[in-house]
Amino acid sequence: MDLSIVIPLYNEEESLPELEAWIRQVMEANGFTYEVIMVDDGSRDGSWVAVEQLVEKNPCVRGIKFRRNYGKSAALNRGFEAVSGDVAITMDADLQDSPEEIPELFRMIKEEGYDMVSGWKQKRHDPVLTKNLPSKFYNWTARRMTGIHLHDFNCGLKAYRQAVVKSIEVYGDMHRYIPVLAKWAGFKKIGEKVVQHQERKYGTTKFGIERFIRGPLDLLSVIFISKFGKRPMHLFGMLGVIIFILGFGAAAYIGISKLYRLKQGLPTILVTDNPYFFISLTCMIIGTMLFLSGFLAELVSRSAADRNEYLVEERLGWERGEM
Ligand code: UDP
Ligand code: MG
């Protein structure tokens, strides 16, 4: 099979029939073999009924229904598990992403050898103040912090080689950072394609102001986990040691200079009357705590189930058996 199109959906009943018809038309025009995987993320409207009707109508459509709303990342993750096409496409269900882009995305993966191609909504049809501007700033930060040169990390329309979606785990709100997860899994050829974007025709956006808090926090965790997830002591231990040494050095200096002044017969104050003494004491305490956090984090990551799971790309010469 050429294509698996994964569509997370939450309360999108009006859009689904149109979306399916549009996808079918593009697929047939290009002669692709395909499947559409609709993941109903616990919708409360008639979305599942719509999916049932589409499955009935088109043998290429499959549906997965969550018992409750788990979020877009969960829906994508579950959809990825079900993918069986060579190339996986993700797109939003709200008709904002255009299926017309799929043939070119497919070609970029198959012929140009990209592992993943992300859409770029260069002309974006969303509210300027609440979506477009924050998203510009956010993408700039993500580019700087991850070293991946994409203009639109969170574009719903993306294409992946099958191995990519089978190697990554999207959880929490991590759907915003799938390119980072892919890079971290060892897939380096990540491209970008300018895609058409429409205004939302039916329904309303599912992401409100809470994304201003969750987005940046998730970016921090992605970066922390990718840099230090497997060796937290390298961060905490180093910081702890530096801060402890600063504090200890300062306290030693205060003590020694007091002794020196005593010996010289100069006037002195009690060490505990010196405000710097408390600053250095605090540094020593913070340093020790950071060090301990590093130890604890190290223990946690040592017992993580995936501590020795690596993504093997190829194995050679094993099928020959014993000689
Ligand atoms: N979505 C989902 N679960 C959620 C929230 C959203 O599956 O909890 C789906 C939604 O139905 C749509 C896609 O994710 O297909 C993108 O959501 P939306 O269009 O609301 O985001 P926006 O385009 O406003 O950023
Ligand atoms: Mg949308």
mmCIF file of C-alpha atoms and ligand atoms in Angstrom:
data_model
loop_
_atom_site.group_PDB
_atom_site.id
_atom_site.type_symbol
_atom_site.label_atom_id
_atom_site.label_comp_id
_atom_site.label_asym_id
_atom_site.label_seq_id
_atom_site.Cartn_x
_atom_site.Cartn_y
_atom_site.Cartn_z
ATOM 1 C CA MET A 1 0.000 0.000 0.000
ATOM 2 C CA ASP A 2 1.269 3.476 -0.908
ATOM 3 C CA LEU A 3 -0.353 5.729 1.634
ATOM 4 C CA SER A 4 -1.872 5.684 5.103
ATOM 5 C CA ILE A 5 -3.644 8.931 5.900
ATOM 6 C CA VAL A 6 -4.049 9.419 9.645
ATOM 7 C CA ILE A 7 -6.735 11.892 10.692
ATOM 8 C CA PRO A 8 -7.231 12.772 14.368
ATOM 9 C CA LEU A 9 -10.670 14.204 14.917
ATOM 10 C CA TYR A 10 -12.608 15.633 17.793
ATOM 11 C CA ASN A 11 -16.135 16.954 17.183
ATOM 12 C CA GLU A 12 -15.776 17.400 13.442
ATOM 13 C CA GLU A 13 -18.962 15.723 12.196
ATOM 14 C CA GLU A 14 -19.791 18.276 9.479
ATOM 15 C CA SER A 15 -16.346 18.149 7.870
ATOM 16 C CA LEU A 16 -15.841 14.392 7.587
ATOM 17 C CA PRO A 17 -17.975 13.510 4.533
ATOM 18 C CA GLU A 18 -16.459 16.345 2.506
ATOM 19 C CA LEU A 19 -12.959 15.432 3.627
ATOM 20 C CA GLU A 20 -13.367 11.778 2.675
ATOM 21 C CA ALA A 21 -14.787 12.682 -0.748
ATOM 22 C CA TRP A 22 -11.915 15.071 -1.395
ATOM 23 C CA ILE A 23 -9.260 12.548 -0.356
ATOM 24 C CA ARG A 24 -10.886 9.823 -2.441
ATOM 25 C CA GLN A 25 -10.951 12.058 -5.465
ATOM 26 C CA VAL A 26 -7.234 12.934 -5.131
ATOM 27 C CA MET A 27 -6.256 9.305 -4.513
ATOM 28 C CA GLU A 28 -8.177 8.033 -7.507
ATOM 29 C CA ALA A 29 -6.871 10.759 -9.790
ATOM 30 C CA ASN A 30 -3.295 9.719 -8.901
ATOM 31 C CA GLY A 31 -3.872 5.976 -8.808
ATOM 32 C CA PHE A 32 -2.617 5.525 -5.239
ATOM 33 C CA THR A 33 -3.439 2.527 -3.110
ATOM 34 C CA TYR A 34 -4.323 3.961 0.275
ATOM 35 C CA GLU A 35 -6.113 3.753 3.578
ATOM 36 C CA VAL A 36 -7.662 6.533 5.625
ATOM 37 C CA ILE A 37 -7.337 5.985 9.373
ATOM 38 C CA MET A 38 -9.825 8.170 11.220
ATOM 39 C CA VAL A 39 -9.129 8.348 14.924
ATOM 40 C CA ASP A 40 -12.122 9.680 16.811
ATOM 41 C CA ASP A 41 -10.676 11.238 19.932
ATOM 42 C CA GLY A 42 -13.797 10.821 22.068
ATOM 43 C CA SER A 43 -16.058 13.191 20.114
ATOM 44 C CA ARG A 44 -19.353 14.171 21.714
ATOM 45 C CA ASP A 45 -21.131 15.036 18.496
ATOM 46 C CA GLY A 46 -22.054 12.745 15.619
ATOM 47 C CA SER A 47 -18.482 12.272 14.385
ATOM 48 C CA TRP A 48 -18.401 8.532 15.029
ATOM 49 C CA VAL A 49 -21.681 8.011 13.200
ATOM 50 C CA ALA A 50 -20.131 9.875 10.276
ATOM 51 C CA VAL A 51 -17.036 7.642 10.429
ATOM 52 C CA GLU A 52 -19.240 4.528 10.501
ATOM 53 C CA GLN A 53 -21.047 5.707 7.385
ATOM 54 C CA LEU A 54 -17.776 6.430 5.593
ATOM 55 C CA VAL A 55 -16.337 3.010 6.481
ATOM 56 C CA GLU A 56 -19.496 1.495 5.057
ATOM 57 C CA LYS A 57 -19.219 3.535 1.890
ATOM 58 C CA ASN A 58 -15.477 3.349 1.181
ATOM 59 C CA PRO A 59 -13.522 0.128 1.853
ATOM 60 C CA CYS A 60 -10.315 2.179 2.236
ATOM 61 C CA VAL A 61 -11.582 3.989 5.335
ATOM 62 C CA ARG A 62 -10.899 2.623 8.804
ATOM 63 C CA GLY A 63 -11.980 4.023 12.141
ATOM 64 C CA ILE A 64 -10.647 3.936 15.690
ATOM 65 C CA LYS A 65 -12.754 5.371 18.481
ATOM 66 C CA PHE A 66 -11.407 6.457 21.844
ATOM 67 C CA ARG A 67 -13.656 6.038 24.835
ATOM 68 C CA ARG A 68 -12.933 9.603 25.896
ATOM 69 C CA ASN A 69 -10.990 12.624 24.733
ATOM 70 C CA TYR A 70 -7.263 11.997 25.144
ATOM 71 C CA GLY A 71 -5.879 14.770 22.937
ATOM 72 C CA LYS A 72 -4.423 15.085 19.471
ATOM 73 C CA SER A 73 -1.095 13.451 20.369
ATOM 74 C CA ALA A 74 -2.775 10.321 21.657
ATOM 75 C CA ALA A 75 -4.951 10.108 18.555
ATOM 76 C CA LEU A 76 -1.915 10.444 16.306
ATOM 77 C CA ASN A 77 0.041 7.879 18.279
ATOM 78 C CA ARG A 78 -2.743 5.326 18.038
ATOM 79 C CA GLY A 79 -3.153 6.073 14.342
ATOM 80 C CA PHE A 80 0.589 5.605 13.753
ATOM 81 C CA GLU A 81 0.427 2.136 15.300
ATOM 82 C CA ALA A 82 -2.176 1.175 12.723
ATOM 83 C CA VAL A 83 -0.286 2.531 9.704
ATOM 84 C CA SER A 84 0.583 -0.022 7.041
ATOM 85 C CA GLY A 85 1.311 2.155 3.991
ATOM 86 C CA ASP A 86 4.846 3.003 2.827
ATOM 87 C CA VAL A 87 4.207 6.667 3.509
ATOM 88 C CA ALA A 88 2.108 7.995 6.368
ATOM 89 C CA ILE A 89 0.332 11.333 6.025
ATOM 90 C CA THR A 90 -1.223 13.189 8.938
ATOM 91 C CA MET A 91 -3.814 15.849 8.380
ATOM 92 C CA ASP A 92 -6.415 17.710 10.400
ATOM 93 C CA ALA A 93 -10.042 16.789 9.980
ATOM 94 C CA ASP A 94 -11.344 20.346 9.758
ATOM 95 C CA LEU A 95 -10.728 20.829 6.003
ATOM 96 C CA GLN A 96 -8.042 23.431 6.740
ATOM 97 C CA ASP A 97 -5.385 21.167 5.189
ATOM 98 C CA SER A 98 -5.781 20.309 1.547
ATOM 99 C CA PRO A 99 -5.511 16.697 0.292
ATOM 100 C CA GLU A 100 -4.226 18.103 -3.008
ATOM 101 C CA GLU A 101 -0.811 18.384 -1.340
ATOM 102 C CA ILE A 102 -0.544 14.647 -0.760
ATOM 103 C CA PRO A 103 0.854 13.556 -4.172
ATOM 104 C CA GLU A 104 3.764 16.001 -3.936
ATOM 105 C CA LEU A 105 4.483 15.079 -0.299
ATOM 106 C CA PHE A 106 4.459 11.418 -1.325
ATOM 107 C CA ARG A 107 6.880 12.145 -4.156
ATOM 108 C CA MET A 108 9.276 13.993 -1.853
ATOM 109 C CA ILE A 109 9.452 10.994 0.489
ATOM 110 C CA LYS A 110 9.659 8.360 -2.237
ATOM 111 C CA GLU A 111 11.913 10.073 -4.754
ATOM 112 C CA GLU A 112 13.836 12.774 -2.932
ATOM 113 C CA GLY A 113 14.550 10.504 -0.001
ATOM 114 C CA TYR A 114 13.130 12.623 2.797
ATOM 115 C CA ASP A 115 12.354 10.838 6.054
ATOM 116 C CA MET A 116 9.764 13.390 6.901
ATOM 117 C CA VAL A 117 8.257 16.439 5.212
ATOM 118 C CA SER A 118 6.396 19.017 7.228
ATOM 119 C CA GLY A 119 3.812 21.358 5.762
ATOM 120 C CA TRP A 120 4.330 25.091 6.027
ATOM 121 C CA LYS A 121 1.186 27.182 6.147
ATOM 122 C CA GLN A 122 2.926 30.190 4.654
ATOM 123 C CA LYS A 123 -0.380 31.977 4.062
ATOM 124 C CA ARG A 124 -2.235 31.087 7.164
ATOM 125 C CA HIS A 125 -5.986 31.571 7.502
ATOM 126 C CA ASP A 126 -6.372 31.785 11.243
ATOM 127 C CA PRO A 127 -6.931 34.715 13.635
ATOM 128 C CA VAL A 128 -3.821 36.933 13.468
ATOM 129 C CA LEU A 129 -3.470 37.963 17.089
ATOM 130 C CA THR A 130 -4.303 34.739 18.866
ATOM 131 C CA LYS A 131 -2.723 32.279 16.423
ATOM 132 C CA ASN A 132 -0.434 33.665 13.733
ATOM 133 C CA LEU A 133 1.776 36.008 15.768
ATOM 134 C CA PRO A 134 2.323 33.721 18.770
ATOM 135 C CA SER A 135 3.005 30.896 16.362
ATOM 136 C CA LYS A 136 5.717 32.924 14.569
ATOM 137 C CA PHE A 137 7.476 33.597 17.834
ATOM 138 C CA TYR A 138 7.073 30.033 18.971
ATOM 139 C CA ASN A 139 8.458 28.589 15.735
ATOM 140 C CA TRP A 140 11.438 30.913 15.899
ATOM 141 C CA THR A 141 12.217 29.717 19.436
ATOM 142 C CA ALA A 142 11.774 26.089 18.468
ATOM 143 C CA ARG A 143 14.112 26.573 15.486
ATOM 144 C CA ARG A 144 16.787 28.141 17.675
ATOM 145 C CA MET A 145 16.514 25.544 20.388
ATOM 146 C CA THR A 146 16.271 22.380 18.297
ATOM 147 C CA GLY A 147 18.416 23.280 15.293
ATOM 148 C CA ILE A 148 15.699 22.030 12.949
ATOM 149 C CA HIS A 149 14.966 24.598 10.273
ATOM 150 C CA LEU A 150 11.216 24.435 9.927
ATOM 151 C CA HIS A 151 8.881 27.414 9.735
ATOM 152 C CA ASP A 152 5.836 25.597 10.995
ATOM 153 C CA PHE A 153 6.535 22.823 13.502
ATOM 154 C CA ASN A 154 2.904 22.322 14.415
ATOM 155 C CA CYS A 155 1.431 22.063 10.919
ATOM 156 C CA GLY A 156 -1.151 19.281 10.935
ATOM 157 C CA LEU A 157 -0.241 18.209 7.419
ATOM 158 C CA LYS A 158 2.931 16.132 7.385
ATOM 159 C CA ALA A 159 4.308 13.116 5.573
ATOM 160 C CA TYR A 160 6.541 10.407 6.990
ATOM 161 C CA ARG A 161 8.377 7.338 5.823
ATOM 162 C CA GLN A 162 6.716 4.383 7.557
ATOM 163 C CA ALA A 163 9.800 3.642 9.675
ATOM 164 C CA VAL A 164 9.538 7.109 11.246
ATOM 165 C CA VAL A 165 6.022 6.748 12.592
ATOM 166 C CA LYS A 166 6.835 3.291 13.885
ATOM 167 C CA SER A 167 9.902 4.603 15.755
ATOM 168 C CA ILE A 168 8.453 7.556 17.604
ATOM 169 C CA GLU A 169 6.041 7.805 20.474
ATOM 170 C CA VAL A 170 3.813 10.869 20.587
ATOM 171 C CA TYR A 171 2.384 11.510 24.044
ATOM 172 C CA GLY A 172 1.152 14.417 26.161
ATOM 173 C CA ASP A 173 1.015 17.434 23.886
ATOM 174 C CA MET A 174 4.074 16.365 21.930
ATOM 175 C CA HIS A 175 2.335 16.482 18.538
ATOM 176 C CA ARG A 176 3.806 19.988 18.295
ATOM 177 C CA TYR A 177 7.300 18.530 18.296
ATOM 178 C CA ILE A 178 7.091 15.476 16.075
ATOM 179 C CA PRO A 179 9.979 16.781 13.912
ATOM 180 C CA VAL A 180 12.118 16.922 17.060
ATOM 181 C CA LEU A 181 11.089 13.412 18.063
ATOM 182 C CA ALA A 182 11.929 12.203 14.536
ATOM 183 C CA LYS A 183 15.329 13.848 14.544
ATOM 184 C CA TRP A 184 16.027 12.457 17.955
ATOM 185 C CA ALA A 185 15.106 8.969 16.692
ATOM 186 C CA GLY A 186 17.843 9.342 14.085
ATOM 187 C CA PHE A 187 15.877 10.486 11.045
ATOM 188 C CA LYS A 188 17.862 13.415 9.806
ATOM 189 C CA LYS A 189 16.441 14.283 6.429
ATOM 190 C CA ILE A 190 13.566 16.524 7.438
ATOM 191 C CA GLY A 191 12.084 18.748 4.743
ATOM 192 C CA GLU A 192 9.430 21.338 4.344
ATOM 193 C CA LYS A 193 6.806 22.120 1.736
ATOM 194 C CA VAL A 194 4.636 25.212 1.464
ATOM 195 C CA VAL A 195 1.031 24.053 1.665
ATOM 196 C CA GLN A 196 -2.365 25.588 1.054
ATOM 197 C CA HIS A 197 -4.365 26.469 4.115
ATOM 198 C CA GLN A 198 -8.069 27.246 4.332
ATOM 199 C CA GLU A 199 -10.193 28.963 6.888
ATOM 200 C CA ARG A 200 -12.064 26.615 9.183
ATOM 201 C CA LYS A 201 -15.369 25.895 7.496
ATOM 202 C CA TYR A 202 -17.251 24.054 10.239
ATOM 203 C CA GLY A 203 -16.874 23.729 13.995
ATOM 204 C CA THR A 204 -14.396 25.579 16.202
ATOM 205 C CA THR A 205 -10.728 25.332 17.098
ATOM 206 C CA LYS A 206 -9.896 22.834 19.830
ATOM 207 C CA PHE A 207 -6.855 24.666 21.151
ATOM 208 C CA GLY A 208 -7.412 27.747 23.319
ATOM 209 C CA ILE A 209 -5.091 29.872 25.428
ATOM 210 C CA GLU A 210 -3.827 26.886 27.419
ATOM 211 C CA ARG A 211 -1.461 26.192 24.516
ATOM 212 C CA PHE A 212 0.532 29.312 25.446
ATOM 213 C CA ILE A 213 1.533 27.545 28.645
ATOM 214 C CA ARG A 214 1.709 23.960 27.428
ATOM 215 C CA GLY A 215 3.576 24.683 24.213
ATOM 216 C CA PRO A 216 6.690 26.257 25.780
ATOM 217 C CA LEU A 217 6.709 23.806 28.701
ATOM 218 C CA ASP A 218 6.635 20.868 26.313
ATOM 219 C CA LEU A 219 9.443 22.420 24.299
ATOM 220 C CA LEU A 220 11.531 22.566 27.453
ATOM 221 C CA SER A 221 10.814 18.926 28.272
ATOM 222 C CA VAL A 222 11.581 17.804 24.741
ATOM 223 C CA ILE A 223 14.928 19.529 24.853
ATOM 224 C CA PHE A 224 15.726 18.400 28.354
ATOM 225 C CA ILE A 225 14.808 14.800 27.631
ATOM 226 C CA SER A 226 16.701 14.691 24.351
ATOM 227 C CA LYS A 227 19.839 16.215 25.852
ATOM 228 C CA PHE A 228 19.876 14.799 29.347
ATOM 229 C CA GLY A 229 17.106 12.195 29.522
ATOM 230 C CA LYS A 230 19.522 9.301 29.551
ATOM 231 C CA ARG A 231 22.156 10.958 31.733
ATOM 232 C CA PRO A 232 20.499 13.492 34.066
ATOM 233 C CA MET A 233 23.532 13.495 36.364
ATOM 234 C CA HIS A 234 25.515 15.311 33.691
ATOM 235 C CA LEU A 235 23.283 18.335 34.102
ATOM 236 C CA PHE A 236 22.278 18.258 37.760
ATOM 237 C CA GLY A 237 25.605 16.942 38.992
ATOM 238 C CA MET A 238 27.588 19.560 37.142
ATOM 239 C CA LEU A 239 25.360 22.449 38.223
ATOM 240 C CA GLY A 240 25.319 21.113 41.785
ATOM 241 C CA VAL A 241 29.075 20.835 41.982
ATOM 242 C CA ILE A 242 29.648 24.312 40.528
ATOM 243 C CA ILE A 243 27.200 26.005 42.877
ATOM 244 C CA PHE A 244 28.483 24.060 45.892
ATOM 245 C CA ILE A 245 32.072 25.008 45.126
ATOM 246 C CA LEU A 246 31.128 28.670 44.751
ATOM 247 C CA GLY A 247 29.335 28.607 48.105
ATOM 248 C CA PHE A 248 32.080 26.654 49.817
ATOM 249 C CA GLY A 249 34.796 28.919 48.414
ATOM 250 C CA ALA A 250 32.955 32.020 49.564
ATOM 251 C CA ALA A 251 32.403 30.603 53.068
ATOM 252 C CA ALA A 252 36.066 29.605 53.286
ATOM 253 C CA TYR A 253 37.074 33.079 52.219
ATOM 254 C CA ILE A 254 34.878 34.643 54.912
ATOM 255 C CA GLY A 255 36.347 32.306 57.566
ATOM 256 C CA ILE A 256 39.957 32.750 56.536
ATOM 257 C CA SER A 257 39.744 36.508 56.267
ATOM 258 C CA LYS A 258 38.238 36.608 59.751
ATOM 259 C CA LEU A 259 41.135 34.569 61.138
ATOM 260 C CA TYR A 260 43.576 36.797 59.276
ATOM 261 C CA ARG A 261 42.050 39.976 60.700
ATOM 262 C CA LEU A 262 42.055 38.466 64.199
ATOM 263 C CA LYS A 263 45.737 37.657 63.850
ATOM 264 C CA GLN A 264 46.511 41.171 62.633
ATOM 265 C CA GLY A 265 44.508 42.569 65.549
ATOM 266 C CA LEU A 266 42.080 44.342 63.177
ATOM 267 C CA PRO A 267 38.431 44.878 64.223
ATOM 268 C CA THR A 268 36.158 41.973 63.172
ATOM 269 C CA ILE A 269 32.479 41.030 63.127
ATOM 270 C CA LEU A 270 30.937 37.634 63.838
ATOM 271 C CA VAL A 271 30.893 35.411 60.764
ATOM 272 C CA THR A 272 27.131 35.012 61.255
ATOM 273 C CA ASP A 273 26.694 38.787 61.148
ATOM 274 C CA ASN A 274 28.156 38.855 57.653
ATOM 275 C CA PRO A 275 25.314 38.755 55.086
ATOM 276 C CA TYR A 276 27.574 37.023 52.548
ATOM 277 C CA PHE A 277 27.857 34.085 54.903
ATOM 278 C CA PHE A 278 24.176 33.325 54.384
ATOM 279 C CA ILE A 279 24.466 33.621 50.640
ATOM 280 C CA SER A 280 27.306 31.112 50.563
ATOM 281 C CA LEU A 281 25.433 28.814 52.931
ATOM 282 C CA THR A 282 22.409 28.896 50.617
ATOM 283 C CA CYS A 283 24.638 28.100 47.646
ATOM 284 C CA MET A 284 26.041 25.052 49.411
ATOM 285 C CA ILE A 285 22.543 23.829 50.246
ATOM 286 C CA ILE A 286 21.239 24.385 46.714
ATOM 287 C CA GLY A 287 24.332 22.683 45.286
ATOM 288 C CA THR A 288 23.809 19.628 47.474
ATOM 289 C CA MET A 289 20.135 19.457 46.542
ATOM 290 C CA LEU A 290 20.862 19.667 42.820
ATOM 291 C CA PHE A 291 23.417 16.914 43.191
ATOM 292 C CA LEU A 292 20.891 14.743 45.023
ATOM 293 C CA SER A 293 18.253 15.442 42.344
ATOM 294 C CA GLY A 294 20.781 14.247 39.784
ATOM 295 C CA PHE A 295 21.287 11.035 41.734
ATOM 296 C CA LEU A 296 17.557 10.420 42.021
ATOM 297 C CA ALA A 297 16.989 11.196 38.340
ATOM 298 C CA GLU A 298 19.787 8.781 37.505
ATOM 299 C CA LEU A 299 18.115 6.043 39.570
ATOM 300 C CA VAL A 300 14.797 6.720 37.809
ATOM 301 C CA SER A 301 16.292 6.578 34.329
ATOM 302 C CA ARG A 302 18.242 3.455 35.236
ATOM 303 C CA SER A 303 15.019 1.611 35.945
ATOM 304 C CA ALA A 304 13.151 3.002 32.913
ATOM 305 C CA ALA A 305 11.764 0.221 30.738
ATOM 306 C CA ASP A 306 13.302 1.672 27.576
ATOM 307 C CA ARG A 307 16.761 2.326 28.997
ATOM 308 C CA ASN A 308 18.328 -0.101 26.533
ATOM 309 C CA GLU A 309 16.046 0.297 23.593
ATOM 310 C CA TYR A 310 17.832 1.459 20.501
ATOM 311 C CA LEU A 311 16.494 1.924 17.025
ATOM 312 C CA VAL A 312 18.387 -0.495 14.799
ATOM 313 C CA GLU A 313 18.372 0.620 11.199
ATOM 314 C CA GLU A 314 19.910 -2.442 9.569
ATOM 315 C CA ARG A 315 21.421 -5.809 10.464
ATOM 316 C CA LEU A 316 23.779 -7.575 8.086
ATOM 317 C CA GLY A 317 25.009 -11.151 7.733
ATOM 318 C CA TRP A 318 22.849 -12.694 10.451
ATOM 319 C CA GLU A 319 20.703 -14.856 8.210
ATOM 320 C CA ARG A 320 23.688 -17.056 7.252
ATOM 321 C CA GLY A 321 23.598 -18.848 10.592
ATOM 322 C CA GLU A 322 26.546 -20.946 11.884
ATOM 323 C CA MET A 323 29.340 -21.913 9.512
HETATM 324 N N1 UDP B 1 -8.063 17.230 17.708
HETATM 325 C C1 UDP B 1 -8.139 15.981 18.322
HETATM 326 N N2 UDP B 1 -8.201 15.921 19.691
HETATM 327 C C2 UDP B 1 -8.198 17.046 20.472
HETATM 328 C C3 UDP B 1 -8.100 18.292 19.841
HETATM 329 C C4 UDP B 1 -8.031 18.365 18.464
HETATM 330 O O1 UDP B 1 -8.135 14.963 17.654
HETATM 331 O O2 UDP B 1 -8.274 16.921 21.690
HETATM 332 C C5 UDP B 1 -8.003 17.321 16.236
HETATM 333 C C6 UDP B 1 -9.064 18.211 15.620
HETATM 334 O O3 UDP B 1 -10.294 17.534 15.459
HETATM 335 C C7 UDP B 1 -8.443 18.581 14.292
HETATM 336 C C8 UDP B 1 -6.948 18.660 14.643
HETATM 337 O O4 UDP B 1 -6.787 17.924 15.852
HETATM 338 O O5 UDP B 1 -8.643 17.581 13.331
HETATM 339 C C9 UDP B 1 -6.474 20.096 14.796
HETATM 340 O O6 UDP B 1 -7.283 20.800 15.698
HETATM 341 P P1 UDP B 1 -7.774 22.297 15.428
HETATM 342 O O7 UDP B 1 -8.197 22.465 14.003
HETATM 343 O O8 UDP B 1 -8.774 22.642 16.479
HETATM 344 O O9 UDP B 1 -6.445 23.118 15.687
HETATM 345 P P2 UDP B 1 -6.042 24.504 15.001
HETATM 346 O O10 UDP B 1 -6.120 24.301 13.512
HETATM 347 O O11 UDP B 1 -7.045 25.508 15.467
HETATM 348 O O12 UDP B 1 -4.656 24.760 15.505
HETATM 349 MG MG MG B 2 -7.653 23.589 12.432
#
